[in-house]
Short mmCIF file of C-alpha atoms and ligand atoms in Angstrom, two decimals:
data_model
loop_
_atom_site.label_atom_id
_atom_site.label_comp_id
_atom_site.label_asym_id
_atom_site.label_seq_id
_atom_site.Cartn_x
_atom_site.Cartn_y
_atom_site.Cartn_z
CA MET A 989 14.20 16.27 6.63
CA THR A 990 11.68 14.58 4.33
CA LYS A 991 11.16 16.02 0.87
CA GLN A 992 7.73 17.07 -0.32
CA ARG A 993 5.89 13.89 -1.33
CA ARG A 994 4.73 14.21 -4.92
CA HIS A 995 2.73 11.45 -6.49
CA ARG A 996 4.67 10.43 -9.59
CA GLN A 997 4.06 7.59 -11.93
CA ASP A 998 7.45 7.14 -13.55
CA PRO A 999 8.34 3.78 -15.08
CA ILE A 1000 11.12 1.57 -13.78
CA LYS A 1001 13.92 1.11 -16.33
CA LEU A 1002 16.27 -1.69 -17.23
CA ASP A 1003 19.72 -0.82 -18.55
CA PHE A 1004 21.98 -3.62 -19.83
CA GLU A 1005 24.01 -2.24 -22.74
CA GLU A 1006 27.30 -3.09 -21.03
CA LEU A 1007 26.53 -6.81 -21.44
CA PHE A 1008 27.05 -6.43 -25.20
CA SER A 1009 30.30 -4.50 -25.02
CA SER A 1010 32.22 -6.02 -22.12
CA PRO A 1011 34.23 -9.22 -21.72
CA GLY A 1012 32.19 -11.84 -19.89
CA GLY A 1013 28.95 -10.54 -21.46
CA ILE A 1014 26.74 -11.85 -24.25
CA ALA A 1015 26.45 -11.28 -27.98
CA ARG A 1016 23.73 -8.91 -29.17
CA ASP A 1017 22.87 -11.34 -31.99
CA ASP A 1018 22.16 -14.15 -29.52
CA TYR A 1019 20.01 -11.82 -27.46
CA GLU A 1020 18.04 -10.68 -30.48
CA ALA A 1021 17.64 -14.25 -31.68
CA LEU A 1022 16.02 -15.24 -28.36
CA LEU A 1023 13.41 -12.47 -28.34
CA PRO A 1024 10.88 -14.06 -30.77
CA ARG A 1025 10.78 -17.21 -28.60
CA LEU A 1026 10.21 -15.04 -25.52
CA ALA A 1027 7.47 -13.13 -27.33
CA SER A 1028 5.60 -16.36 -27.91
CA LEU A 1029 6.13 -17.37 -24.25
CA ARG A 1030 4.77 -13.97 -23.26
CA ASP A 1031 1.56 -14.85 -25.12
CA GLU A 1032 1.46 -18.26 -23.50
CA VAL A 1033 2.00 -16.88 -19.97
CA GLY A 1034 0.05 -13.64 -20.20
CA ARG A 1035 -2.85 -14.71 -22.39
CA HIS A 1036 -3.21 -18.44 -22.95
CA ASP A 1037 -2.41 -19.54 -19.38
CA VAL A 1038 -4.66 -16.84 -17.92
CA GLU A 1039 -7.56 -17.92 -20.15
CA LEU A 1040 -6.91 -21.55 -19.29
CA TRP A 1041 -6.88 -20.74 -15.60
CA GLU A 1042 -10.02 -18.61 -15.88
CA SER A 1043 -11.87 -21.37 -17.75
CA GLY A 1044 -11.00 -23.69 -14.85
CA HIS A 1045 -10.90 -26.87 -16.91
CA ASP A 1046 -8.78 -28.84 -19.35
CA ILE A 1047 -5.54 -27.82 -17.68
CA PRO A 1048 -2.95 -30.27 -19.04
CA PRO A 1049 -1.11 -32.27 -16.35
CA GLU A 1050 2.28 -30.65 -17.09
CA LYS A 1051 0.76 -27.24 -16.33
CA ARG A 1052 -0.65 -28.19 -12.93
CA PRO A 1053 -0.68 -26.32 -10.66
CA LEU A 1054 -1.46 -23.31 -12.85
CA ASP A 1055 -1.47 -20.28 -10.54
CA ALA A 1056 -1.83 -17.65 -13.25
CA GLY A 1057 -4.35 -15.73 -11.14
CA PHE A 1058 -1.77 -13.19 -10.00
CA ILE A 1059 -1.58 -11.69 -13.51
CA PRO A 1060 -5.09 -10.21 -13.88
CA LEU A 1061 -5.47 -9.66 -10.10
CA PRO A 1062 -4.41 -5.97 -9.92
CA GLU A 1063 -6.81 -4.97 -12.73
CA ARG A 1064 -9.63 -6.93 -11.10
CA LEU A 1065 -9.16 -5.45 -7.66
CA LEU A 1066 -9.02 -1.91 -9.03
CA ALA A 1067 -12.03 -2.40 -11.32
CA ASP A 1068 -14.12 -3.77 -8.44
CA TYR A 1069 -13.04 -0.87 -6.23
CA GLU A 1070 -14.01 1.59 -8.96
CA THR A 1071 -17.55 0.21 -9.25
CA GLN A 1072 -18.28 -1.08 -5.74
CA ARG A 1073 -16.13 1.10 -3.46
CA SER A 1074 -16.70 0.08 0.16
CA ASP A 1075 -18.29 -3.23 -0.89
CA SER A 1076 -15.24 -4.26 -2.90
CA GLU A 1077 -12.34 -6.24 -1.45
CA LEU A 1078 -10.09 -3.20 -1.59
CA GLY A 1079 -12.77 -1.14 0.13
CA ARG A 1080 -13.03 -3.73 2.89
CA ILE A 1081 -9.27 -3.90 3.27
CA LEU A 1082 -9.11 -0.12 3.71
CA GLN A 1083 -11.99 -0.20 6.17
CA VAL A 1084 -10.53 -2.98 8.33
CA ALA A 1085 -7.08 -1.35 8.22
CA SER A 1086 -8.46 1.94 9.44
CA GLU A 1087 -10.52 0.21 12.12
CA LEU A 1088 -7.41 -1.61 13.35
CA SER A 1089 -5.51 1.69 13.35
CA GLU A 1090 -8.16 3.24 15.54
CA ARG A 1091 -8.33 0.34 17.98
CA VAL A 1092 -4.67 -0.57 18.48
CA ASP A 1093 -1.15 0.84 18.35
CA ARG A 1094 0.61 -2.40 17.39
CA VAL A 1095 -0.14 -5.19 14.95
CA VAL A 1096 1.62 -8.55 14.86
CA LEU A 1097 1.69 -10.16 11.43
CA LEU A 1098 1.96 -13.94 11.63
CA GLY A 1099 2.98 -15.67 8.41
CA ILE A 1100 5.91 -17.29 6.63
CA GLY A 1101 7.33 -17.44 3.10
CA GLY A 1102 4.95 -15.90 0.61
CA SER A 1103 2.60 -15.06 3.46
CA TYR A 1104 5.17 -12.75 5.03
CA MET A 1105 7.94 -11.57 2.74
CA GLY A 1106 5.91 -9.23 0.53
CA ALA A 1107 4.48 -7.29 3.47
CA ARG A 1108 7.95 -7.00 4.98
CA ALA A 1109 9.34 -5.74 1.64
CA LEU A 1110 6.58 -3.13 1.42
CA MET A 1111 7.09 -1.90 4.95
CA ASP A 1112 10.86 -1.62 4.63
CA ALA A 1113 10.75 0.03 1.20
CA CYS A 1114 7.88 2.48 1.71
CA CYS A 1115 7.89 3.38 5.42
CA PRO A 1116 10.57 5.54 7.03
CA PRO A 1117 13.51 3.65 8.54
CA TYR A 1118 13.01 2.88 12.25
CA TYR A 1119 9.25 3.22 11.66
CA ASN A 1120 8.33 1.14 14.71
CA GLU A 1121 10.46 3.39 16.94
CA LEU A 1122 8.70 6.57 15.82
CA PRO A 1123 5.98 8.21 17.93
CA ARG A 1124 2.46 7.67 16.65
CA GLY A 1125 2.22 11.18 15.18
CA GLU A 1126 5.21 10.50 12.96
CA ARG A 1127 3.62 7.23 11.91
CA ALA A 1128 0.60 9.19 10.60
CA GLY A 1129 -1.45 7.64 13.40
CA ARG A 1130 -0.82 4.15 12.09
CA PRO A 1131 0.13 1.08 14.16
CA ARG A 1132 3.58 -0.36 14.51
CA LEU A 1133 3.98 -3.65 12.65
CA TYR A 1134 5.89 -6.69 13.94
CA PHE A 1135 6.51 -9.99 12.17
CA GLU A 1136 6.38 -13.41 13.78
CA GLY A 1137 5.22 -16.90 12.90
CA ASN A 1138 8.03 -16.99 10.33
CA ASN A 1139 10.11 -19.32 12.48
CA VAL A 1140 9.88 -21.42 15.61
CA ASP A 1141 12.51 -19.42 17.41
CA ASN A 1142 11.78 -19.53 21.14
CA ASP A 1143 13.81 -16.42 22.01
CA ALA A 1144 12.36 -14.29 19.20
CA THR A 1145 8.79 -15.23 20.08
CA THR A 1146 9.40 -14.68 23.79
CA GLY A 1147 11.03 -11.32 23.01
CA LEU A 1148 8.03 -10.05 21.10
CA LEU A 1149 5.55 -11.36 23.66
CA HIS A 1150 7.57 -9.55 26.30
CA LEU A 1151 7.54 -6.33 24.30
CA LEU A 1152 3.77 -6.54 23.90
CA GLN A 1153 3.14 -6.99 27.61
CA MET A 1154 1.09 -4.17 29.12
CA PRO A 1155 1.44 -2.68 32.60
CA ALA A 1156 -0.85 -4.39 35.15
CA GLY A 1157 -4.43 -3.24 34.74
CA SER A 1158 -4.11 -2.01 31.12
CA THR A 1159 -5.72 -3.68 28.16
CA PRO A 1160 -3.46 -4.99 25.37
CA ASP A 1161 -3.09 -2.36 22.66
CA TRP A 1162 -2.36 -4.78 19.87
CA ALA A 1163 -4.00 -7.07 17.33
CA ILE A 1164 -3.04 -9.96 15.07
CA ILE A 1165 -3.12 -10.38 11.31
CA VAL A 1166 -2.56 -14.06 10.60
CA ILE A 1167 -1.80 -15.06 7.03
CA SER A 1168 -1.63 -18.61 5.76
CA LYS A 1169 -3.02 -19.75 2.44
CA SER A 1170 -3.10 -23.40 3.42
CA GLY A 1171 -4.10 -22.43 6.93
CA GLY A 1172 -2.07 -25.32 8.31
CA THR A 1173 1.56 -24.15 8.26
CA LEU A 1174 3.02 -25.23 11.57
CA GLU A 1175 5.23 -22.19 12.24
CA THR A 1176 2.33 -19.78 11.79
CA ALA A 1177 -0.23 -21.96 13.57
CA VAL A 1178 2.02 -22.42 16.62
CA ALA A 1179 2.71 -18.68 16.79
CA LEU A 1180 -1.00 -17.92 16.55
CA ARG A 1181 -1.57 -19.95 19.70
CA GLN A 1182 1.13 -18.01 21.56
CA PHE A 1183 -0.25 -14.63 20.61
CA VAL A 1184 -3.93 -15.51 21.06
CA ARG A 1185 -3.08 -16.80 24.52
CA ALA A 1186 -1.28 -13.55 25.30
CA LEU A 1187 -4.39 -11.57 24.31
CA GLN A 1188 -6.53 -13.84 26.47
CA GLU A 1189 -4.16 -13.44 29.41
CA GLY A 1190 -4.40 -9.69 28.89
CA GLY A 1191 -8.14 -9.95 29.48
CA ILE A 1192 -9.31 -9.87 25.85
CA ASP A 1193 -12.02 -12.40 25.13
CA GLY A 1194 -15.38 -13.00 23.47
CA GLU A 1195 -16.32 -10.64 20.66
CA GLU A 1196 -13.35 -8.37 21.30
CA LEU A 1197 -10.94 -11.29 20.88
CA GLY A 1198 -12.46 -12.07 17.48
CA ARG A 1199 -12.09 -8.45 16.40
CA ARG A 1200 -8.41 -8.48 17.37
CA ILE A 1201 -7.59 -11.33 14.97
CA VAL A 1202 -7.81 -10.84 11.21
CA PRO A 1203 -7.14 -14.03 9.22
CA VAL A 1204 -6.11 -14.07 5.57
CA THR A 1205 -6.48 -17.63 4.38
CA GLY A 1206 -7.84 -20.06 1.81
CA PRO A 1207 -11.44 -21.29 1.99
CA GLY A 1208 -12.17 -24.19 4.35
CA SER A 1209 -8.68 -24.21 5.86
CA LYS A 1210 -7.92 -25.12 9.48
CA LEU A 1211 -7.25 -21.44 10.09
CA SER A 1212 -10.60 -20.55 8.64
CA ARG A 1213 -12.27 -23.02 11.04
CA LEU A 1214 -10.28 -21.62 13.95
CA ALA A 1215 -11.42 -18.15 12.95
CA ASP A 1216 -15.03 -19.40 13.09
CA ALA A 1217 -14.42 -20.76 16.57
CA LEU A 1218 -12.84 -17.48 17.73
CA GLY A 1219 -15.63 -15.45 16.13
CA CYS A 1220 -13.42 -13.33 13.85
CA PRO A 1221 -15.73 -10.97 11.95
CA TYR A 1222 -13.11 -9.76 9.47
CA ARG A 1223 -11.55 -12.21 7.01
CA PHE A 1224 -9.82 -11.97 3.70
CA PRO A 1225 -9.15 -14.64 1.10
CA VAL A 1226 -5.94 -15.65 -0.56
CA PRO A 1227 -7.55 -15.82 -4.00
CA GLU A 1228 -7.84 -19.13 -5.82
CA GLY A 1229 -5.12 -19.58 -8.40
CA VAL A 1230 -2.66 -17.23 -6.69
CA GLY A 1231 0.33 -19.04 -5.21
CA GLY A 1232 1.89 -17.92 -1.91
CA ARG A 1233 4.95 -16.18 -3.37
CA PHE A 1234 2.77 -14.59 -6.06
CA SER A 1235 0.25 -13.23 -3.54
CA VAL A 1236 1.81 -9.91 -2.47
CA LEU A 1237 -0.78 -7.93 -4.45
CA SER A 1238 -3.72 -9.73 -2.82
CA ALA A 1239 -4.94 -9.17 0.76
CA VAL A 1240 -1.73 -10.96 1.82
CA GLY A 1241 0.33 -7.83 1.10
CA LEU A 1242 -2.42 -5.25 0.73
CA LEU A 1243 -3.92 -5.57 4.21
CA PRO A 1244 -0.64 -5.03 6.10
CA ALA A 1245 0.28 -2.26 3.64
CA ALA A 1246 -3.05 -0.54 4.28
CA VAL A 1247 -2.54 -0.90 8.05
CA LEU A 1248 0.72 1.00 7.58
CA GLY A 1249 -1.19 3.71 5.70
CA LEU A 1250 0.46 2.91 2.37
CA ASP A 1251 -1.32 3.80 -0.85
CA ILE A 1252 -2.51 0.40 -2.01
CA VAL A 1253 -4.31 1.84 -5.02
CA ALA A 1254 -1.03 3.29 -6.32
CA LEU A 1255 0.65 -0.06 -5.60
CA LEU A 1256 -1.88 -1.87 -7.79
CA GLN A 1257 -1.72 0.83 -10.45
CA GLY A 1258 2.03 0.24 -10.69
CA ALA A 1259 1.38 -3.48 -11.25
CA VAL A 1260 -1.24 -2.71 -13.90
CA ALA A 1261 1.26 -0.48 -15.70
CA MET A 1262 3.80 -3.33 -15.70
CA ASN A 1263 1.18 -5.81 -16.97
CA ARG A 1264 0.54 -3.45 -19.88
CA ARG A 1265 4.22 -3.07 -20.69
CA PHE A 1266 4.58 -6.83 -20.56
CA LEU A 1267 1.59 -7.61 -22.74
CA GLU A 1268 1.71 -4.73 -25.20
CA THR A 1269 5.30 -3.62 -25.70
CA ASP A 1270 7.46 -4.83 -28.54
CA PRO A 1271 9.87 -7.55 -27.28
CA ALA A 1272 12.91 -5.36 -27.96
CA GLU A 1273 11.49 -2.71 -25.59
CA ASN A 1274 9.82 -5.07 -23.15
CA PRO A 1275 11.63 -5.00 -19.79
CA VAL A 1276 10.26 -8.35 -18.62
CA LEU A 1277 11.38 -10.19 -21.76
CA GLN A 1278 14.69 -8.33 -21.81
CA TYR A 1279 15.39 -9.35 -18.22
CA VAL A 1280 14.59 -13.00 -18.94
CA ALA A 1281 16.76 -12.97 -22.06
CA ILE A 1282 19.88 -11.56 -20.42
CA GLY A 1283 19.64 -13.71 -17.29
CA HIS A 1284 19.08 -16.84 -19.36
CA LEU A 1285 21.92 -16.16 -21.79
CA MET A 1286 24.33 -15.26 -19.00
CA GLU A 1287 23.48 -18.60 -17.38
CA GLN A 1288 23.63 -20.70 -20.55
CA GLN A 1289 26.67 -19.09 -22.16
CA ARG A 1290 28.66 -17.77 -19.21
CA GLY A 1291 27.77 -20.27 -16.52
CA ALA A 1292 26.31 -17.48 -14.38
CA THR A 1293 24.09 -19.74 -12.30
CA ILE A 1294 24.02 -17.33 -9.35
CA ARG A 1295 21.83 -14.25 -9.69
CA VAL A 1296 23.05 -11.52 -7.39
CA THR A 1297 20.52 -8.79 -6.69
CA ASN A 1298 22.65 -5.86 -5.52
CA VAL A 1299 20.30 -3.41 -3.84
CA TRP A 1300 21.82 0.03 -3.37
CA SER A 1301 19.53 1.05 -0.52
CA LYS A 1302 19.03 -0.46 2.91
CA ALA A 1303 15.29 -0.11 2.44
CA LEU A 1304 15.40 -2.70 -0.34
CA GLU A 1305 16.95 -5.63 1.52
CA SER A 1306 13.57 -7.23 2.18
CA LEU A 1307 12.55 -6.73 -1.43
CA GLY A 1308 15.72 -8.57 -2.45
CA LEU A 1309 14.82 -11.40 -0.05
CA TRP A 1310 11.28 -11.48 -1.44
CA TYR A 1311 12.78 -11.96 -4.92
CA ASP A 1312 15.16 -14.61 -3.58
CA GLN A 1313 12.16 -16.65 -2.47
CA LEU A 1314 10.31 -16.08 -5.73
CA LEU A 1315 13.20 -17.25 -7.88
CA ALA A 1316 14.32 -20.08 -5.60
CA GLU A 1317 10.91 -21.70 -5.07
CA SER A 1318 9.72 -21.13 -8.63
CA LEU A 1319 12.71 -22.26 -10.68
CA GLY A 1320 14.76 -24.39 -8.30
CA LYS A 1321 13.34 -27.65 -9.63
CA GLU A 1322 14.41 -30.72 -11.60
CA GLY A 1323 18.08 -30.08 -10.86
CA ILE A 1324 18.19 -26.65 -12.48
CA GLY A 1325 17.23 -23.02 -11.81
CA ALA A 1326 19.51 -20.10 -10.96
CA THR A 1327 20.44 -19.51 -7.31
CA PRO A 1328 19.39 -16.08 -6.01
CA LEU A 1329 21.46 -13.98 -3.63
CA THR A 1330 20.73 -10.52 -2.28
CA ALA A 1331 23.58 -8.13 -1.49
CA VAL A 1332 22.95 -4.79 0.21
CA ASN A 1333 25.46 -2.21 -0.89
CA THR A 1334 27.58 -0.47 0.06
CA ARG A 1335 27.43 -2.70 3.19
CA ASP A 1336 28.21 -5.94 1.40
CA LEU A 1337 31.04 -4.46 -0.64
CA HIS A 1338 32.92 -5.06 2.60
CA SER A 1339 31.94 -8.70 2.80
CA ARG A 1340 31.03 -10.12 -0.61
CA ALA A 1341 32.61 -7.85 -3.21
CA GLN A 1342 36.00 -9.58 -3.10
CA GLN A 1343 34.35 -12.79 -4.26
CA HIS A 1344 32.10 -11.00 -6.74
CA GLN A 1345 35.17 -9.34 -8.24
CA GLU A 1346 37.67 -12.21 -8.27
CA GLY A 1347 35.91 -15.40 -7.22
CA ARG A 1348 34.21 -17.96 -9.49
CA PRO A 1349 32.76 -16.17 -12.51
CA ASP A 1350 29.38 -17.81 -11.93
CA LYS A 1351 27.35 -14.71 -11.07
CA PHE A 1352 25.04 -12.40 -12.95
CA HIS A 1353 24.62 -9.03 -11.25
CA THR A 1354 21.46 -6.95 -11.20
CA HIS A 1355 22.05 -3.57 -9.58
CA VAL A 1356 18.84 -2.10 -8.15
CA VAL A 1357 19.36 1.64 -7.97
CA VAL A 1358 16.97 4.24 -6.53
CA GLU A 1359 17.19 7.50 -8.46
CA ASN A 1360 15.60 9.86 -5.93
CA TRP A 1361 16.11 9.61 -2.20
CA ARG A 1362 13.18 10.37 0.06
CA THR A 1363 15.08 12.78 2.27
CA ASP A 1364 17.18 15.89 1.66
CA PRO A 1365 20.87 15.15 0.94
CA LEU A 1366 23.22 15.19 3.93
CA GLU A 1367 26.61 16.79 3.40
CA VAL A 1368 29.83 15.32 4.78
CA GLY A 1369 30.29 18.69 6.55
CA THR A 1370 32.97 19.89 8.94
CA ILE A 1371 33.65 19.22 12.64
CA GLY A 1372 36.49 21.69 13.37
CA THR A 1373 39.32 19.20 12.75
CA ASN A 1374 40.57 17.43 9.65
CA GLU A 1375 42.33 14.44 11.21
CA ASP A 1376 40.10 12.15 9.13
CA GLY A 1377 41.08 14.03 5.94
CA LEU A 1378 37.48 14.60 4.93
CA ASP A 1379 37.51 18.40 4.67
CA ALA A 1380 38.12 18.13 0.92
CA LEU A 1381 34.76 16.35 0.67
CA SER A 1382 32.93 18.60 3.11
CA THR A 1383 30.36 19.79 0.56
CA VAL A 1384 29.90 16.38 -1.01
CA THR A 1385 26.62 14.66 -0.14
CA LEU A 1386 25.79 11.06 0.80
CA PRO A 1387 23.84 10.54 -2.47
CA GLN A 1388 26.93 11.72 -4.37
CA ILE A 1389 29.12 9.26 -2.49
CA MET A 1390 26.59 6.51 -3.17
CA ALA A 1391 26.56 7.38 -6.89
CA ALA A 1392 30.37 7.18 -6.93
CA ALA A 1393 30.24 3.79 -5.19
CA ILE A 1394 27.72 2.45 -7.72
CA ASP A 1395 29.67 3.69 -10.74
CA GLY A 1396 32.99 2.59 -9.26
CA THR A 1397 31.71 -0.89 -8.45
CA ARG A 1398 30.10 -1.39 -11.83
CA GLU A 1399 33.28 -0.24 -13.56
CA ALA A 1400 35.40 -2.62 -11.47
CA TYR A 1401 33.07 -5.58 -12.12
CA ARG A 1402 32.96 -4.75 -15.84
CA GLU A 1403 36.74 -4.59 -16.06
CA ALA A 1404 36.97 -7.92 -14.25
CA GLY A 1405 34.74 -9.47 -16.95
CA ARG A 1406 31.60 -9.43 -14.79
CA PRO A 1407 29.20 -7.02 -16.43
CA GLY A 1408 25.62 -6.77 -15.22
CA CYS A 1409 22.38 -4.87 -15.62
CA VAL A 1410 20.79 -1.99 -13.73
CA LEU A 1411 17.17 -1.84 -12.64
CA ARG A 1412 16.45 1.84 -12.07
CA LEU A 1413 13.67 2.71 -9.65
CA PRO A 1414 12.55 6.34 -9.89
CA GLU A 1415 11.73 6.49 -6.16
CA LEU A 1416 10.72 4.27 -3.26
CA ARG A 1417 6.97 4.66 -3.40
CA GLU A 1418 4.04 2.32 -3.77
CA TYR A 1419 3.65 2.81 -7.53
CA THR A 1420 7.28 1.81 -8.09
CA LEU A 1421 6.98 -1.24 -5.83
CA GLY A 1422 3.85 -2.38 -7.68
CA GLN A 1423 5.82 -2.31 -10.93
CA VAL A 1424 8.78 -4.16 -9.46
CA PHE A 1425 6.71 -6.95 -7.87
CA GLN A 1426 4.82 -7.60 -11.10
CA PHE A 1427 8.00 -7.29 -13.19
CA TRP A 1428 9.82 -9.98 -11.23
CA MET A 1429 6.79 -12.29 -10.95
CA LEU A 1430 6.14 -12.16 -14.70
CA ALA A 1431 9.84 -12.60 -15.54
CA THR A 1432 10.08 -15.64 -13.26
CA VAL A 1433 7.09 -17.33 -14.86
CA VAL A 1434 8.33 -16.64 -18.40
CA GLU A 1435 11.75 -18.00 -17.48
CA GLY A 1436 10.16 -21.12 -16.00
CA ARG A 1437 8.32 -21.78 -19.26
CA LEU A 1438 11.54 -21.14 -21.20
CA LEU A 1439 13.35 -23.74 -19.08
CA GLY A 1440 10.46 -26.20 -19.35
CA ILE A 1441 9.83 -25.98 -15.58
CA ASN A 1442 6.45 -25.34 -13.98
CA PRO A 1443 7.17 -22.12 -12.03
CA TYR A 1444 4.11 -22.63 -9.84
CA GLY A 1445 3.96 -24.96 -6.84
CA GLN A 1446 6.86 -26.03 -4.60
CA PRO A 1447 6.74 -29.82 -4.28
CA GLY A 1448 10.20 -29.97 -2.68
CA VAL A 1449 9.11 -28.07 0.43
CA GLU A 1450 6.63 -30.77 1.38
CA ALA A 1451 9.28 -33.34 2.36
CA TYR A 1452 10.62 -31.37 5.33
CA LYS A 1453 7.10 -30.71 6.54
CA ARG A 1454 6.22 -34.42 6.37
CA ASN A 1455 9.41 -35.37 8.19
CA MET A 1456 8.97 -32.69 10.86
CA ASN A 1457 5.40 -33.80 11.52
CA ARG A 1458 6.46 -37.44 11.69
CA ILE A 1459 9.23 -36.59 14.17
CA LEU A 1460 6.68 -34.68 16.24
CA GLY A 1461 4.33 -37.66 16.13
CA ARG A 1462 1.68 -35.75 14.18
CA SER A 1463 -0.28 -37.49 11.46
O1 PA5 B 672 5.21 -19.62 -2.08
C1 PA5 B 672 4.64 -20.40 -1.34
O2 PA5 B 672 3.57 -20.94 -1.64
C2 PA5 B 672 5.20 -20.69 0.04
O3 PA5 B 672 6.35 -19.98 0.30
C3 PA5 B 672 4.17 -20.34 1.09
O4 PA5 B 672 3.86 -18.97 1.00
C4 PA5 B 672 4.65 -20.67 2.50
O5 PA5 B 672 5.02 -22.01 2.58
C5 PA5 B 672 3.55 -20.39 3.52
O6 PA5 B 672 2.42 -21.15 3.22
P1 PA5 B 672 1.01 -20.80 3.81
O7 PA5 B 672 0.61 -19.46 3.32
O8 PA5 B 672 0.11 -21.87 3.31
O9 PA5 B 672 1.13 -20.82 5.32
#
């Protein structure tokens, strides 16, 4: 069923020629005229801001917060791993992940927003579908992974607690990874209580309780103090200067990925490769700058204020939602910033495509296309009757039908004056995901600087938290 897994390091590719030749697109001259400005923003974001952040002082008020730490992070983690192996952060992540795998069959990840969405995207993109339903052998001996603490949904929490319950007399076979940079987010903190209590009720206490809870948090946070009280021996930091939605390539995403047995070195290598393309490639060949240019011009000239990420694989829905958060929280400020929307095709062709084709022309489409499927192609086949009229397609495969749907949709959108771009992913593996994460994070920051918005921080989210706490009578 599954093809031989080769380790490839192919680059992701951006294809947007149709924007220059179709009605509803943009003029090549305008695009080319924008590139020098983007090249100077690339230097500001990738060099000047990183140096400013590293120096730790003289950060001008309009640049605060300056969370540029995500840019050099992949290189740093890999370099430390190269020289210090098991003493490096990556070495410790791998060690704790394998210890968890040996001790338990299920892990509950508690976290919300940037402390959740990256891990979810990695699991859905790189693990087989229905991973949690597979027997342990088919999970390469790795634990199942569940996500909670991303809501305060009574039924969902109860449902998972119920699922985790063990027969009378057996010890719980699960552990918790709790991720919160601030360490005080109510959704995550409340869930932690529920799940710690369930471990305690299952007879886990003392040293063993501490070993079953792995916090990933900022220094001195409430969660860090709670971890002291519970005696948690394993902890990981959310590095200074790395904002929540920019933290997927820190322990926030790497620890859960390692628990799932994913190749976190390849993930970081993919990000390093994208950093290099961003910093070293000529603007006209630079996918990050190209992506910013076309999205910006489509918004300014065509009123395309909605960015639709059309993912042509079910495994990429969570990646689309991760990008939705990144774009929304980074650029949705000061009354501007494009609105992100993920569509999963072909599913959403049957729900959204009518509007995308004929509704308000306020959308810019990015089609995320995977070039190689993980599994062997399924044929339509025969079933001894042709009432459904499919015999003529009996030797056609699902990937061929998908390719026809992609080409047919793009052609229809183009003819309706709604051209877009294609982000081509060679395959759904860690190296590809590392490139994509870094690609979108860098593009978002460059676009923020282009718009004159600080892409870091999310001041608007604080108001609901203040109100909620007031209503709950919390100071
Ligand atoms: O991008 C962000 O910073 C936010 O989405 C946070 O990740 C989210 O609010 C969760 O915060 P914390 O990790 O502090 O619990």
